[in-house]
Amino acid sequence: MARWAPDAAGRLQTAALELYAERGFEQTTVADIAARAGVTARTYFRHFIDKREVLFSGQSELQAFLAEWIETQVGPDDPMTRVIAGLEAAAAHFPDKTELSVKRSAIIASNAELRERELQKLASLAAVIAEALGRSGIDPAAARIVGEVGMMVFKLGYERWIGGDHTSFAATIRSTFDDLRTAMRGEGQAAARQSAGFA
Amino acid sequence: MARWAPDAAGRLQTAALELYAERGFEQTTVADIAARAGVTARTYFRHFIDKREVLFSGQSELQAFLAEWIETQVGPDDPMTRVIAGLEAAAAHFPDKTELSVKRSAIIASNAELRERELQKLASLAAVIAEALGRSGIDPAAARIVGEVGMMVFKLGYERWIGGDHTSFAATIRSTFDDLRTAMRGEGQAAARQSAGFA
DNA sequence: GTCTATATCGCGATAGAC
DNA sequence: GTCTATCGCGATATAGAC
């Protein structure tokens, strides 16, 4: 028999999610989490850099998938189209929406520090998209913008998906992007100004 | 004579900026900052919730200005146009780019915790824009999207302004938005797919 | 795994402003 | 007198060093 129970990281994640849900993030100490997972606080910090990070694994898989997808596409489509298609593909591979994922979102929403970490992860997603586009030969400034837009669509789409109805994540991404395009298009005054020679 | 030197908060901000620039954020303790400002660490925490917050005042003025501006506009322009115009107006009221503001940006860029806080402030800006639009009768979902876009334009524009050439902040905001519109419009494949019935 | 720095916050006291 | 800014002390937990 092994000296330690396997998958300490997994047990820590489960313990943390449970405790954060039960008592709230601030009322939970890292020592509590470690105890429930059957390890010491020191071991916790070997697996996760800080108290927040337990809730944000998975992010790196998404980033890797997207970067790979963006760089291996060969079509003549423009960067924005390519990134949104990549997000839809990634969304199709997402695990189903479970009670736990909803709970996780609620925990994050309830605490400022956790919301900050989530934003940092999203910023990192934007950077990954921009870098992948850059490696595909897209101009860096344009890549930066498209990375930000892609990230925003993912953020709003995820939010809608978790909070909402029963549509698939991929479909939610698509409709979010459509709504964004509509908002950007502008009507009346805006259209007039634009056709008057804006860019 | 007053019992305490006035403007403790201001002295704390100055001291913090100096020390963060001299030794770096992590190498500076709150006690150091307080000492240089002539108060105790306990007093520091009465003015700023945590070690990072000293670098992010000013944000609330921007938010108040924008909310006010958005709600008092009367033109028939669509929300996106209104928000960008508001950002340009706010940018026109910004203090000049000084050595200190550049230094402040460099400090923030050099530390992950500070970048997280900056993102949180920007998220709060997006929320403020969305709420102001909501109070102006705009549909909440559309307001949310426009808030996010406005925030992004501000973020990218500020970054370009601080990092770049000699253009005014307002002009930088405008050209950033133009670039965003160009990226969103999409060419070739994207245009074809769109006219094939996407939105 | 142990040791430690320090960020953060609660509490009670103090002194001047109004 | 009440209000407000500050101090000083003490406690706890995160996070990094050794």
Short mmCIF file of C-alpha atoms in Angstrom, two decimals, chain B residues 11-179:
data_model
loop_
_atom_site.label_atom_id
_atom_site.label_comp_id
_atom_site.label_asym_id
_atom_site.label_seq_id
_atom_site.Cartn_x
_atom_site.Cartn_y
_atom_site.Cartn_z
CA ARG B 11 1.36 61.51 2.50
CA LEU B 12 0.78 57.76 2.57
CA GLN B 13 0.21 57.70 -1.19
CA THR B 14 3.38 59.63 -1.88
CA ALA B 15 5.42 57.51 0.50
CA ALA B 16 4.07 54.29 -0.97
CA LEU B 17 4.75 55.31 -4.56
CA GLU B 18 8.30 56.32 -3.67
CA LEU B 19 9.05 53.16 -1.74
CA TYR B 20 7.46 50.82 -4.26
CA ALA B 21 9.54 52.49 -6.95
CA GLU B 22 12.74 52.42 -4.88
CA ARG B 23 12.66 48.87 -3.55
CA GLY B 24 9.77 47.21 -5.32
CA PHE B 25 6.32 46.33 -4.02
CA GLU B 26 7.19 43.11 -2.24
CA GLN B 27 10.29 44.49 -0.60
CA THR B 28 8.28 47.29 0.98
CA THR B 29 6.31 46.75 4.18
CA VAL B 30 3.27 48.69 5.23
CA ALA B 31 5.23 49.71 8.29
CA ASP B 32 7.85 51.29 6.02
CA ILE B 33 5.22 53.33 4.23
CA ALA B 34 3.57 54.43 7.44
CA ALA B 35 6.92 55.42 8.94
CA ARG B 36 7.83 57.57 5.96
CA ALA B 37 4.41 59.22 6.13
CA GLY B 38 4.82 59.83 9.85
CA VAL B 39 2.01 57.59 11.05
CA THR B 40 1.68 54.01 12.27
CA ALA B 41 0.78 50.94 10.26
CA ARG B 42 -2.59 50.87 12.02
CA THR B 43 -3.36 54.27 10.58
CA TYR B 44 -2.42 53.09 7.11
CA PHE B 45 -5.16 50.49 7.25
CA ARG B 46 -7.70 53.02 8.29
CA HIS B 47 -7.13 54.90 5.02
CA PHE B 48 -6.58 52.00 2.64
CA ILE B 49 -8.08 48.55 2.94
CA ASP B 50 -4.84 46.80 2.03
CA LYS B 51 -1.28 47.17 0.84
CA ARG B 52 -2.30 47.56 -2.80
CA GLU B 53 -5.08 50.06 -2.55
CA VAL B 54 -2.81 53.12 -2.15
CA LEU B 55 -2.03 52.96 -5.82
CA PHE B 56 -5.64 52.99 -6.90
CA SER B 57 -7.39 56.06 -5.68
CA GLY B 58 -8.50 58.40 -8.46
CA GLN B 59 -10.46 55.52 -9.91
CA SER B 60 -13.61 56.60 -8.14
CA GLU B 61 -13.48 60.10 -9.65
CA LEU B 62 -13.29 58.60 -13.12
CA GLN B 63 -16.24 56.36 -12.39
CA ALA B 64 -18.33 59.16 -10.98
CA PHE B 65 -17.56 61.39 -13.93
CA LEU B 66 -18.46 58.75 -16.47
CA ALA B 67 -21.69 57.73 -14.79
CA GLU B 68 -22.78 61.35 -14.58
CA TRP B 69 -21.81 62.01 -18.18
CA ILE B 70 -23.60 58.96 -19.54
CA GLU B 71 -26.81 59.68 -17.69
CA THR B 72 -27.01 63.34 -18.63
CA GLN B 73 -26.48 62.91 -22.36
CA VAL B 74 -29.63 63.52 -24.31
CA GLY B 75 -28.72 62.83 -27.93
CA PRO B 76 -30.26 60.01 -29.96
CA ASP B 77 -26.94 58.21 -30.20
CA ASP B 78 -26.72 54.51 -29.48
CA PRO B 79 -25.16 53.32 -26.19
CA MET B 80 -21.79 52.36 -27.65
CA THR B 81 -21.32 55.76 -29.26
CA ARG B 82 -22.37 57.48 -26.07
CA VAL B 83 -19.94 55.54 -23.90
CA ILE B 84 -16.98 56.13 -26.17
CA ALA B 85 -17.79 59.83 -26.28
CA GLY B 86 -17.95 59.79 -22.49
CA LEU B 87 -14.54 58.14 -22.30
CA GLU B 88 -13.11 60.77 -24.60
CA ALA B 89 -14.58 63.49 -22.42
CA ALA B 90 -13.14 61.85 -19.31
CA ALA B 91 -9.78 61.45 -21.00
CA ALA B 92 -9.75 65.16 -21.77
CA HIS B 93 -9.98 65.85 -18.05
CA PHE B 94 -7.16 63.53 -17.17
CA PRO B 95 -4.05 64.96 -15.59
CA ASP B 96 -1.09 65.13 -17.92
CA LYS B 97 1.12 62.13 -18.27
CA THR B 98 3.83 62.70 -15.70
CA GLU B 99 6.93 60.81 -14.73
CA LEU B 100 5.00 59.65 -11.69
CA SER B 101 2.10 58.20 -13.65
CA VAL B 102 4.51 56.32 -15.86
CA LYS B 103 6.35 55.10 -12.78
CA ARG B 104 3.08 54.02 -11.20
CA SER B 105 2.19 52.00 -14.29
CA ALA B 106 5.58 50.33 -14.24
CA ILE B 107 5.14 49.36 -10.59
CA ILE B 108 1.75 47.83 -11.31
CA ALA B 109 3.04 46.00 -14.36
CA SER B 110 5.84 44.48 -12.32
CA ASN B 111 3.68 42.71 -9.78
CA ALA B 112 0.94 40.12 -10.19
CA GLU B 113 -1.07 41.19 -7.17
CA LEU B 114 -1.15 44.75 -8.39
CA ARG B 115 -2.18 43.71 -11.86
CA GLU B 116 -5.04 41.78 -10.28
CA ARG B 117 -6.19 44.83 -8.40
CA GLU B 118 -6.03 46.92 -11.54
CA LEU B 119 -8.23 44.43 -13.34
CA GLN B 120 -10.69 44.57 -10.50
CA LYS B 121 -10.85 48.34 -10.76
CA LEU B 122 -11.45 48.06 -14.47
CA ALA B 123 -14.19 45.49 -13.91
CA SER B 124 -15.78 47.94 -11.55
CA LEU B 125 -15.59 50.59 -14.26
CA ALA B 126 -17.41 48.26 -16.64
CA ALA B 127 -20.11 47.74 -14.03
CA VAL B 128 -20.49 51.46 -13.46
CA ILE B 129 -20.92 52.08 -17.18
CA ALA B 130 -23.49 49.30 -17.45
CA GLU B 131 -25.45 50.64 -14.49
CA ALA B 132 -25.47 54.17 -15.84
CA LEU B 133 -26.74 52.90 -19.17
CA GLY B 134 -29.34 50.84 -17.34
CA ARG B 135 -30.58 53.93 -15.54
CA SER B 136 -30.80 55.59 -18.95
CA GLY B 137 -33.25 52.95 -20.06
CA ILE B 138 -30.91 50.68 -21.98
CA ASP B 139 -31.64 46.97 -21.84
CA PRO B 140 -29.45 45.42 -19.09
CA ALA B 141 -27.89 42.72 -21.25
CA ALA B 142 -26.91 45.24 -23.91
CA ALA B 143 -25.68 47.62 -21.20
CA ARG B 144 -23.49 44.88 -19.79
CA ILE B 145 -21.85 44.28 -23.16
CA VAL B 146 -21.30 47.96 -23.86
CA GLY B 147 -19.88 48.38 -20.36
CA GLU B 148 -17.35 45.66 -21.04
CA VAL B 149 -16.39 47.13 -24.40
CA GLY B 150 -16.03 50.61 -22.94
CA MET B 151 -13.83 49.27 -20.19
CA MET B 152 -11.67 47.44 -22.67
CA VAL B 153 -11.23 50.51 -24.82
CA PHE B 154 -10.23 52.46 -21.74
CA LYS B 155 -7.75 49.79 -20.68
CA LEU B 156 -6.11 49.41 -24.07
CA GLY B 157 -6.18 53.15 -24.66
CA TYR B 158 -4.55 53.95 -21.32
CA GLU B 159 -1.90 51.36 -21.96
CA ARG B 160 -1.13 52.84 -25.37
CA TRP B 161 -1.14 56.37 -24.00
CA ILE B 162 1.26 55.62 -21.15
CA GLY B 163 3.52 53.42 -23.21
CA GLY B 164 3.50 55.43 -26.34
CA ASP B 165 4.06 58.46 -28.35
CA HIS B 166 2.80 61.97 -27.71
CA THR B 167 -0.84 61.82 -28.74
CA SER B 168 -3.47 63.01 -26.30
CA PHE B 169 -5.26 60.49 -24.17
CA ALA B 170 -8.61 61.35 -25.78
CA ALA B 171 -7.22 60.81 -29.28
CA THR B 172 -5.73 57.52 -28.17
CA ILE B 173 -9.11 56.38 -26.88
CA ARG B 174 -10.70 57.25 -30.19
CA SER B 175 -8.13 55.47 -32.32
CA THR B 176 -8.25 52.42 -30.07
CA PHE B 177 -11.99 52.23 -30.59
CA ASP B 178 -11.55 52.59 -34.33
CA ASP B 179 -9.08 49.72 -34.31
#
